[in-house]
mmCIF file of C-alpha atoms and ligand atoms in Angstrom:
data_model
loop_
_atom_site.group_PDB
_atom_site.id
_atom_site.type_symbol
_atom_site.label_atom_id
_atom_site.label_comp_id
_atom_site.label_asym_id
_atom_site.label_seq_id
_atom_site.Cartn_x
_atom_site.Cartn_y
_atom_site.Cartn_z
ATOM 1 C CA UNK A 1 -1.157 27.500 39.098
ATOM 2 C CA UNK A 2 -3.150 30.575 38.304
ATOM 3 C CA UNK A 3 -2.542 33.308 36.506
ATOM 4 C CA UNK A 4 -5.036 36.155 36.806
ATOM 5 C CA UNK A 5 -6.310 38.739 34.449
ATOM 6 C CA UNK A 6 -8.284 41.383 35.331
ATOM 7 C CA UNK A 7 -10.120 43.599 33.153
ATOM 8 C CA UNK A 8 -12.635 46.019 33.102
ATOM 9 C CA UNK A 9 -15.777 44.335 31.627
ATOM 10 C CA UNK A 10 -17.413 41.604 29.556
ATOM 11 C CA UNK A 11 -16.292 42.906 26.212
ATOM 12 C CA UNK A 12 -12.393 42.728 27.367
ATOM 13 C CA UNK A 13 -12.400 39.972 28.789
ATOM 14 C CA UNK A 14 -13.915 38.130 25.870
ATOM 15 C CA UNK A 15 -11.101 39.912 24.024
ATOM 16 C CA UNK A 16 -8.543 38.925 26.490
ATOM 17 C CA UNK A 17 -10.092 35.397 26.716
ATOM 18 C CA UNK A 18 -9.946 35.353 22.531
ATOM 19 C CA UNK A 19 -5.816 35.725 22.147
ATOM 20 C CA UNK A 20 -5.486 32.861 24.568
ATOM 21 C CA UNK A 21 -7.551 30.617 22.049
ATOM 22 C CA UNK A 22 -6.002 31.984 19.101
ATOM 23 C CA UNK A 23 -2.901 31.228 20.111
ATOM 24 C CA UNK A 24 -3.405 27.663 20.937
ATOM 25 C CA UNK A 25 -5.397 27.295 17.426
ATOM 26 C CA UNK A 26 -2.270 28.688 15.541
ATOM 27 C CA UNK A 27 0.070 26.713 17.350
ATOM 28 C CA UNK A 28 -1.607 23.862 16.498
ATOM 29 C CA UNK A 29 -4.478 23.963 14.108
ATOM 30 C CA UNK A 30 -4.855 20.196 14.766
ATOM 31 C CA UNK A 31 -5.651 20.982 18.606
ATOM 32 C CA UNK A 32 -8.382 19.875 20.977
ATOM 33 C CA UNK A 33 -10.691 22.305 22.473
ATOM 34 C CA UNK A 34 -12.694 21.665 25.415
ATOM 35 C CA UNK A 35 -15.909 24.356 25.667
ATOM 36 C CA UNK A 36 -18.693 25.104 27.321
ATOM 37 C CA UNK A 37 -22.068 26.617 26.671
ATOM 38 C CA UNK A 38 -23.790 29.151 29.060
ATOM 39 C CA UNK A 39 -23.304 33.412 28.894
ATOM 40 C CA UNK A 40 -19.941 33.981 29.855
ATOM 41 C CA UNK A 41 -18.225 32.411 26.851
ATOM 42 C CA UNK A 42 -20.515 34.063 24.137
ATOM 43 C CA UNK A 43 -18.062 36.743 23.459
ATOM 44 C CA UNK A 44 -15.032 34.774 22.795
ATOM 45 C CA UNK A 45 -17.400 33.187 20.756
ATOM 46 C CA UNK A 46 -18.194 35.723 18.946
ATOM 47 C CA UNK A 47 -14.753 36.836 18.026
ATOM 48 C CA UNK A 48 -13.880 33.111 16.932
ATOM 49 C CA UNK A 49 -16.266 33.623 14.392
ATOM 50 C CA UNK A 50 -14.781 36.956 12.982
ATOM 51 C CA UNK A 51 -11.553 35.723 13.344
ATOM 52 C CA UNK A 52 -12.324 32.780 11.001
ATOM 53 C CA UNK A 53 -14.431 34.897 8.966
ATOM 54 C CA UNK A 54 -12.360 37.871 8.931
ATOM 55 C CA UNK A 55 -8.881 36.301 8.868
ATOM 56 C CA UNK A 56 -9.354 33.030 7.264
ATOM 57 C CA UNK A 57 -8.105 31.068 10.944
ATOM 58 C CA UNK A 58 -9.223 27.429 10.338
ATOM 59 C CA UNK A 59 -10.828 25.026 12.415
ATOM 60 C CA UNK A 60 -11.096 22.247 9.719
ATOM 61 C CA UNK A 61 -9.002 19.909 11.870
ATOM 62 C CA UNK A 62 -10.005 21.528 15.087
ATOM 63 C CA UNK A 63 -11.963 18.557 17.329
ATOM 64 C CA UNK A 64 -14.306 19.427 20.251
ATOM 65 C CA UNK A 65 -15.383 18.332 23.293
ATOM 66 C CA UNK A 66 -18.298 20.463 25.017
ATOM 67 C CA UNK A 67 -18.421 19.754 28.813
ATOM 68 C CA UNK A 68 -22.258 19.291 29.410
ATOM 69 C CA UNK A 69 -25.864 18.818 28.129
ATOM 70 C CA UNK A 70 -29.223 19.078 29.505
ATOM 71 C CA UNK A 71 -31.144 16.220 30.224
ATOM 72 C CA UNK A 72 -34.352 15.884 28.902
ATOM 73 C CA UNK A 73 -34.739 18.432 26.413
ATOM 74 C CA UNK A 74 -34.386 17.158 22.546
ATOM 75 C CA UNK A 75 -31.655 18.187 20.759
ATOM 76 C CA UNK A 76 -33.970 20.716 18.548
ATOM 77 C CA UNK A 77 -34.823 22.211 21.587
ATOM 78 C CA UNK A 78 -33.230 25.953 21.202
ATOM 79 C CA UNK A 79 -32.274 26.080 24.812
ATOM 80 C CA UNK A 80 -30.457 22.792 24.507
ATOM 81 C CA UNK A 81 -26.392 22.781 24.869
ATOM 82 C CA UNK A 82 -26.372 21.157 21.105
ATOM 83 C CA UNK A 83 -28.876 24.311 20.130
ATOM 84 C CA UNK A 84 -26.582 27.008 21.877
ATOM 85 C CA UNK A 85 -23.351 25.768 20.753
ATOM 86 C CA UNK A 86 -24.395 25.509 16.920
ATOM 87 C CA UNK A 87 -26.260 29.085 17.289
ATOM 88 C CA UNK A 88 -23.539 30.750 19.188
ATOM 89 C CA UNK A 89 -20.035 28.968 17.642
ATOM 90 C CA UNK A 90 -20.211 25.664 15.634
ATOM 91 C CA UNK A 91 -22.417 27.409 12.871
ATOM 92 C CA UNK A 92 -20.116 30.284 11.938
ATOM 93 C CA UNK A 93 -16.820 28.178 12.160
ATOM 94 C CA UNK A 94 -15.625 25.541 9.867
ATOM 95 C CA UNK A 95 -15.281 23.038 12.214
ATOM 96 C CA UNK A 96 -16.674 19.406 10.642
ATOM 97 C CA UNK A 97 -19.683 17.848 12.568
ATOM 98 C CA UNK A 98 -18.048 14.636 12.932
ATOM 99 C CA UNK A 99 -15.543 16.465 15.220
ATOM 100 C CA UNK A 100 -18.038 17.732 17.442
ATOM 101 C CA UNK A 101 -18.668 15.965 20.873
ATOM 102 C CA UNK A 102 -21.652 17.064 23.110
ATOM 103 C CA UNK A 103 -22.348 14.635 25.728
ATOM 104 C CA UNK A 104 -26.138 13.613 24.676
ATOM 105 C CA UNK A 105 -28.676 12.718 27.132
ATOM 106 C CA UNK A 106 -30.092 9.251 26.527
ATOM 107 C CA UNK A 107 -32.761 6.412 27.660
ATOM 108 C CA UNK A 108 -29.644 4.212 29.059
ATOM 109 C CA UNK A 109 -27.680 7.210 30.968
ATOM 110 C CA UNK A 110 -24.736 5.242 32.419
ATOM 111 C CA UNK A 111 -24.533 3.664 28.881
ATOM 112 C CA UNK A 112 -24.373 7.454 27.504
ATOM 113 C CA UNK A 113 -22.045 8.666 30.534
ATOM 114 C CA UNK A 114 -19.245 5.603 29.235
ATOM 115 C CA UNK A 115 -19.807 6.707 25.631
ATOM 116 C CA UNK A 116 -18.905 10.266 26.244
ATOM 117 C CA UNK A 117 -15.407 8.992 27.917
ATOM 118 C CA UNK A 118 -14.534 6.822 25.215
ATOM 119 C CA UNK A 119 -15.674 9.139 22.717
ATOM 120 C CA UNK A 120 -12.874 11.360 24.429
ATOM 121 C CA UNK A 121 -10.282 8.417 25.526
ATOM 122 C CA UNK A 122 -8.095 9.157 22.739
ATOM 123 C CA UNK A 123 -7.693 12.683 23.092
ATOM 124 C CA UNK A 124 -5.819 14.545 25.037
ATOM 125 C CA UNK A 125 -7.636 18.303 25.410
ATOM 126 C CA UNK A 126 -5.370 20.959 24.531
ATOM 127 C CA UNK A 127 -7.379 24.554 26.235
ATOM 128 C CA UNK A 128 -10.651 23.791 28.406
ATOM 129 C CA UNK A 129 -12.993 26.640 28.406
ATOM 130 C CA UNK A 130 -14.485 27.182 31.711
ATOM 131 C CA UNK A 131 -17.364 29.354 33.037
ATOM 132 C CA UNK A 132 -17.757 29.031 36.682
ATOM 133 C CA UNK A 133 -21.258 28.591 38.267
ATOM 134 C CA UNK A 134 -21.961 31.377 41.186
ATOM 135 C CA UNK A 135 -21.956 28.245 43.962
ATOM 136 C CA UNK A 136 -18.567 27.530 42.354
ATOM 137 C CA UNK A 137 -19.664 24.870 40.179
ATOM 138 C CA UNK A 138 -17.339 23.822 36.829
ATOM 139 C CA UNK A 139 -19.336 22.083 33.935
ATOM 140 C CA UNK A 140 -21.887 20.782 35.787
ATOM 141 C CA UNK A 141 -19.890 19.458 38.696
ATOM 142 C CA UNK A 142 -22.147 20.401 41.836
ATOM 143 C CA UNK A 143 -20.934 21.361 45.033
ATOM 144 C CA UNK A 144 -20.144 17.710 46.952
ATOM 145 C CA UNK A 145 -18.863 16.222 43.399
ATOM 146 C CA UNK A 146 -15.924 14.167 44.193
ATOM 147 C CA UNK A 147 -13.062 15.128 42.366
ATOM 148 C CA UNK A 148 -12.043 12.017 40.843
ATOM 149 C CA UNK A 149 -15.130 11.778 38.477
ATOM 150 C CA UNK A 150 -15.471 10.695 34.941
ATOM 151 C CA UNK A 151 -18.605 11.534 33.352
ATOM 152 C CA UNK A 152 -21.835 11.520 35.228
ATOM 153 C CA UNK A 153 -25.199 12.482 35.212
ATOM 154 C CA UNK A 154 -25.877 15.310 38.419
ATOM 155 C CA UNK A 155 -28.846 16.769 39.583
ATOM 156 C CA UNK A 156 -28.704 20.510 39.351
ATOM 157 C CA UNK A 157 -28.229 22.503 42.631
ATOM 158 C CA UNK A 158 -31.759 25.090 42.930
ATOM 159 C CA UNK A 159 -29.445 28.077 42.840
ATOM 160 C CA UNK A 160 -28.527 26.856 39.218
ATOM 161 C CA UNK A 161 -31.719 26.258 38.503
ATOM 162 C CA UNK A 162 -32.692 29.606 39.571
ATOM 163 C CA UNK A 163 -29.478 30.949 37.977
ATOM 164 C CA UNK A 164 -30.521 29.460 34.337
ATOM 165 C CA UNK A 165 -33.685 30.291 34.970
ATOM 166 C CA UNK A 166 -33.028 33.155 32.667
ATOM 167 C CA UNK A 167 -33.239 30.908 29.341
ATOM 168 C CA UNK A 168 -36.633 29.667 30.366
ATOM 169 C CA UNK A 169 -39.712 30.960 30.124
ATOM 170 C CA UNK A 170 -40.129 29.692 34.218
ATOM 171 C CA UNK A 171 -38.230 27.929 36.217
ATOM 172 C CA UNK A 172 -40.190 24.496 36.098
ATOM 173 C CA UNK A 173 -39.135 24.463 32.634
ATOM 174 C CA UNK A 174 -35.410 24.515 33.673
ATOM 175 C CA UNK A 175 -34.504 21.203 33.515
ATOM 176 C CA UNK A 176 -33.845 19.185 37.082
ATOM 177 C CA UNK A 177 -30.739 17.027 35.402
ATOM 178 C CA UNK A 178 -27.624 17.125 33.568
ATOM 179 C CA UNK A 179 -24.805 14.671 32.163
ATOM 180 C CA UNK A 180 -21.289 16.416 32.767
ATOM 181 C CA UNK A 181 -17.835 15.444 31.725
ATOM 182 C CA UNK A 182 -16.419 14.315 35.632
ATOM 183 C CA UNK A 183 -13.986 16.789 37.466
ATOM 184 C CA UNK A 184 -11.265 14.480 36.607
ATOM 185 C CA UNK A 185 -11.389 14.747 32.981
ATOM 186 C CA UNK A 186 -11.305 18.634 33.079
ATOM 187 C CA UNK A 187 -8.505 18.313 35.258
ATOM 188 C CA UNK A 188 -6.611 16.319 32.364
ATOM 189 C CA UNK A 189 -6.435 19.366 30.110
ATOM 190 C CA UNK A 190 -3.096 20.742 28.956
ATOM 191 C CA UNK A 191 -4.190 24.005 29.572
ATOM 192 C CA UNK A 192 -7.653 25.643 30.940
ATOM 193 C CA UNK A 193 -9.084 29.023 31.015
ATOM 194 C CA UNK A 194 -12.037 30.545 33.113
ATOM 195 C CA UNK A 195 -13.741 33.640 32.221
ATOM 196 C CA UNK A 196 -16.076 35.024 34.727
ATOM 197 C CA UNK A 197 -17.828 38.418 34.649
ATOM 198 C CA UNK A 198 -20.361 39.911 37.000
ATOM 199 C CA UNK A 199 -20.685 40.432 40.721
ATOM 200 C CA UNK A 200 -22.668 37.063 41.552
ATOM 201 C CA UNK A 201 -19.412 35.471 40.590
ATOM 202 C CA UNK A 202 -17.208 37.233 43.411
ATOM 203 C CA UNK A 203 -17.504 35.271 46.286
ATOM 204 C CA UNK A 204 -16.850 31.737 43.668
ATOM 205 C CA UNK A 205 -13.774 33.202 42.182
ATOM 206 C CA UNK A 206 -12.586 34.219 45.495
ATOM 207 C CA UNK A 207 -13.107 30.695 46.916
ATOM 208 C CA UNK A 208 -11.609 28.660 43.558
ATOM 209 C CA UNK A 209 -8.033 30.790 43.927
ATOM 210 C CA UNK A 210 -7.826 31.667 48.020
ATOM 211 C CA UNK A 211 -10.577 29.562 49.867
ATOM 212 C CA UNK A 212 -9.876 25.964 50.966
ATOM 213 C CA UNK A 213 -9.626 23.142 48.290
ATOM 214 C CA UNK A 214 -12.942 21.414 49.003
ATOM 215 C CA UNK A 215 -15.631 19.722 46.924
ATOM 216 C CA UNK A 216 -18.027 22.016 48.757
ATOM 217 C CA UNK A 217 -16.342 24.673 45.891
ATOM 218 C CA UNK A 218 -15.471 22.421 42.678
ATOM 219 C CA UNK A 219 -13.567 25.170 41.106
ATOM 220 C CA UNK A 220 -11.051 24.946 44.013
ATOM 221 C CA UNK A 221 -9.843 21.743 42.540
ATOM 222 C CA UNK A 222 -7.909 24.286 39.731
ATOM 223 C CA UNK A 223 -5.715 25.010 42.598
ATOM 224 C CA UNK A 224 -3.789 21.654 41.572
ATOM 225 C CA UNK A 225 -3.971 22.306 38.000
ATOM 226 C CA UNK A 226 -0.638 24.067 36.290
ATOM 227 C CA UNK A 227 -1.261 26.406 33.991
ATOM 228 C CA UNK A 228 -5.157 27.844 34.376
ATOM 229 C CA UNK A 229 -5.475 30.924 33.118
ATOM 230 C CA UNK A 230 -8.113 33.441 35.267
ATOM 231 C CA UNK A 231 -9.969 36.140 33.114
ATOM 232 C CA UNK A 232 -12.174 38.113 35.227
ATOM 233 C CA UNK A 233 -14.247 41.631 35.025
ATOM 234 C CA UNK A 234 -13.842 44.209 37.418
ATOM 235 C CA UNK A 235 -16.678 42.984 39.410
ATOM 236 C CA UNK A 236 -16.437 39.066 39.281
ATOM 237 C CA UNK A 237 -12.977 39.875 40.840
ATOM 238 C CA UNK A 238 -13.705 42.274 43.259
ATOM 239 C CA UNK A 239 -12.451 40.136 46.200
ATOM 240 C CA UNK A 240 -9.045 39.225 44.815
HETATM 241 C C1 LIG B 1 -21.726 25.435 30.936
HETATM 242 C C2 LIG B 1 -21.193 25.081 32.232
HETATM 243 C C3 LIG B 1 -21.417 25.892 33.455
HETATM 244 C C4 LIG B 1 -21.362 27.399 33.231
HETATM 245 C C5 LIG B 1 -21.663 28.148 34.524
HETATM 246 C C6 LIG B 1 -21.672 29.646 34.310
HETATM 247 O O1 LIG B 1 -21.346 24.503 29.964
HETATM 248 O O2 LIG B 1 -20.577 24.081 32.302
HETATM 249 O O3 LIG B 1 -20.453 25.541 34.418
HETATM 250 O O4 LIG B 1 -20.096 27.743 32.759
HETATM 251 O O5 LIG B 1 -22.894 27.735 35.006
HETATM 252 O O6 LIG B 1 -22.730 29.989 33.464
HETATM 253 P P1 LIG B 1 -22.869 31.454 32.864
HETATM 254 O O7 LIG B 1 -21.697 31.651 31.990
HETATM 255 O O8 LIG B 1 -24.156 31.452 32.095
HETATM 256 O O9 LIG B 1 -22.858 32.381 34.026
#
């Protein structure tokens, strides 16, 4: 079940996006937080960070699960998911490495795919964060993912390619691969939010909440999901 928020731009609905976090932190500063990486999330982010700084909100106990990561860049690289997340959250919170997971890229890839699911087999996630790719992709879950996966490595669609080319200084350098956390395993998340913002995100967020439920639009799988909270700008929800 959805329940849609719309605001007037980026900076709200990071702000809108923030109280729903902070209220599952203080509820239980012991919870699970599933995240991702890419621009829409940076302001929430952001006001984590202030909030802990500001406010004293702790994430000591707090345990992470990130939904994706690149593969084929080192960790060190600074447009890796392990870069952005320490540069744009893990670094200003309080959160203890050893309760970080980012799915890691590796020589044996299935071997990596199993450890990421029984790194997470004992969790249950609390809030999953959610951007939402413009082709309606969630984590890296491609258009034609089946929705029963664990995680799996993908190869990225050209329009996300082209999308992400943005980070890179061309788009060879965008990486062709990914590993993801599986469409199933988001699905298991107590709770999940989605924060989209811009006008190349209309026609996705249209399709997750009215179109068909079809892998040919991952998101729409959130249709069967109960409690998925929609945060969008005036533009990424133009069509609703
Ligand atoms: C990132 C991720 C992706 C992004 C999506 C939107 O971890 O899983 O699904 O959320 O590609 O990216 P931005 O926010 O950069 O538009």
């Amino acid at each position: 079940m959805f329940k849609i928020i719309k605001v007037k731009d980026y900076e709200e609905m990071s702000d809108k996006a923030f109280d729903v976090v902070k209220e599952v932190v203080d509820a239980n500063p012991k919870c699970v937080l599933g995240l991702a990486t890419g621009s829409s999330p940076v302001g929430l982010y952001q006001r984590m960070i202030k909030d802990h700084q500001e406010n004293g909100t702790s994430y000591a106990d707090v345990t992470t699960f990130n939904l994706d990561e690149y593969c084929g860049l080192p960790k060190s690289h600074p447009e890796s998911y392990y870069s952005f997340m320490h540069r744009n959250l893990f670094s200003g919170l309080n959160i203890p490495e050893e309760n970080i997971h980012i799915p890691e890229d590796g020589e044996d890839k299935e071997a990596k795919c199993k450890e990421y699911d029984a790194s997470m087999e004992s969790y249950t996630v609390d809030l999953q964060v959610l951007g939402i790719g413009s082709n309606g992709h969630i984590g890296f879950n491609e258009p034609g993912t089946a929705f029963d996966t664990k995680t799996h490595i993908v190869t990225l669609k050209e329009s996300t390619r082209q999308d992400n080319a943005r980070f890179f200084d061309s788009i060879d350098k965008v990486p062709t691969h990914a590993i993801t956390m599986g469409i199933d395993t988001i699905m298991h998340a107590k709770k999940i939010i989605i924060v989209a913002s811009g006008a190349n995100k209309a026609d996705a967020i249209y399709a997750m909440i009215h179109g068909p439920k079809t892998t040919d639009v991952p998101a729409s799988v959130l249709q069967d999901h109960p409690d998925v909270v929609v945060v969008v700008d005036a533009e990424a929800g133009k069509l609703l």
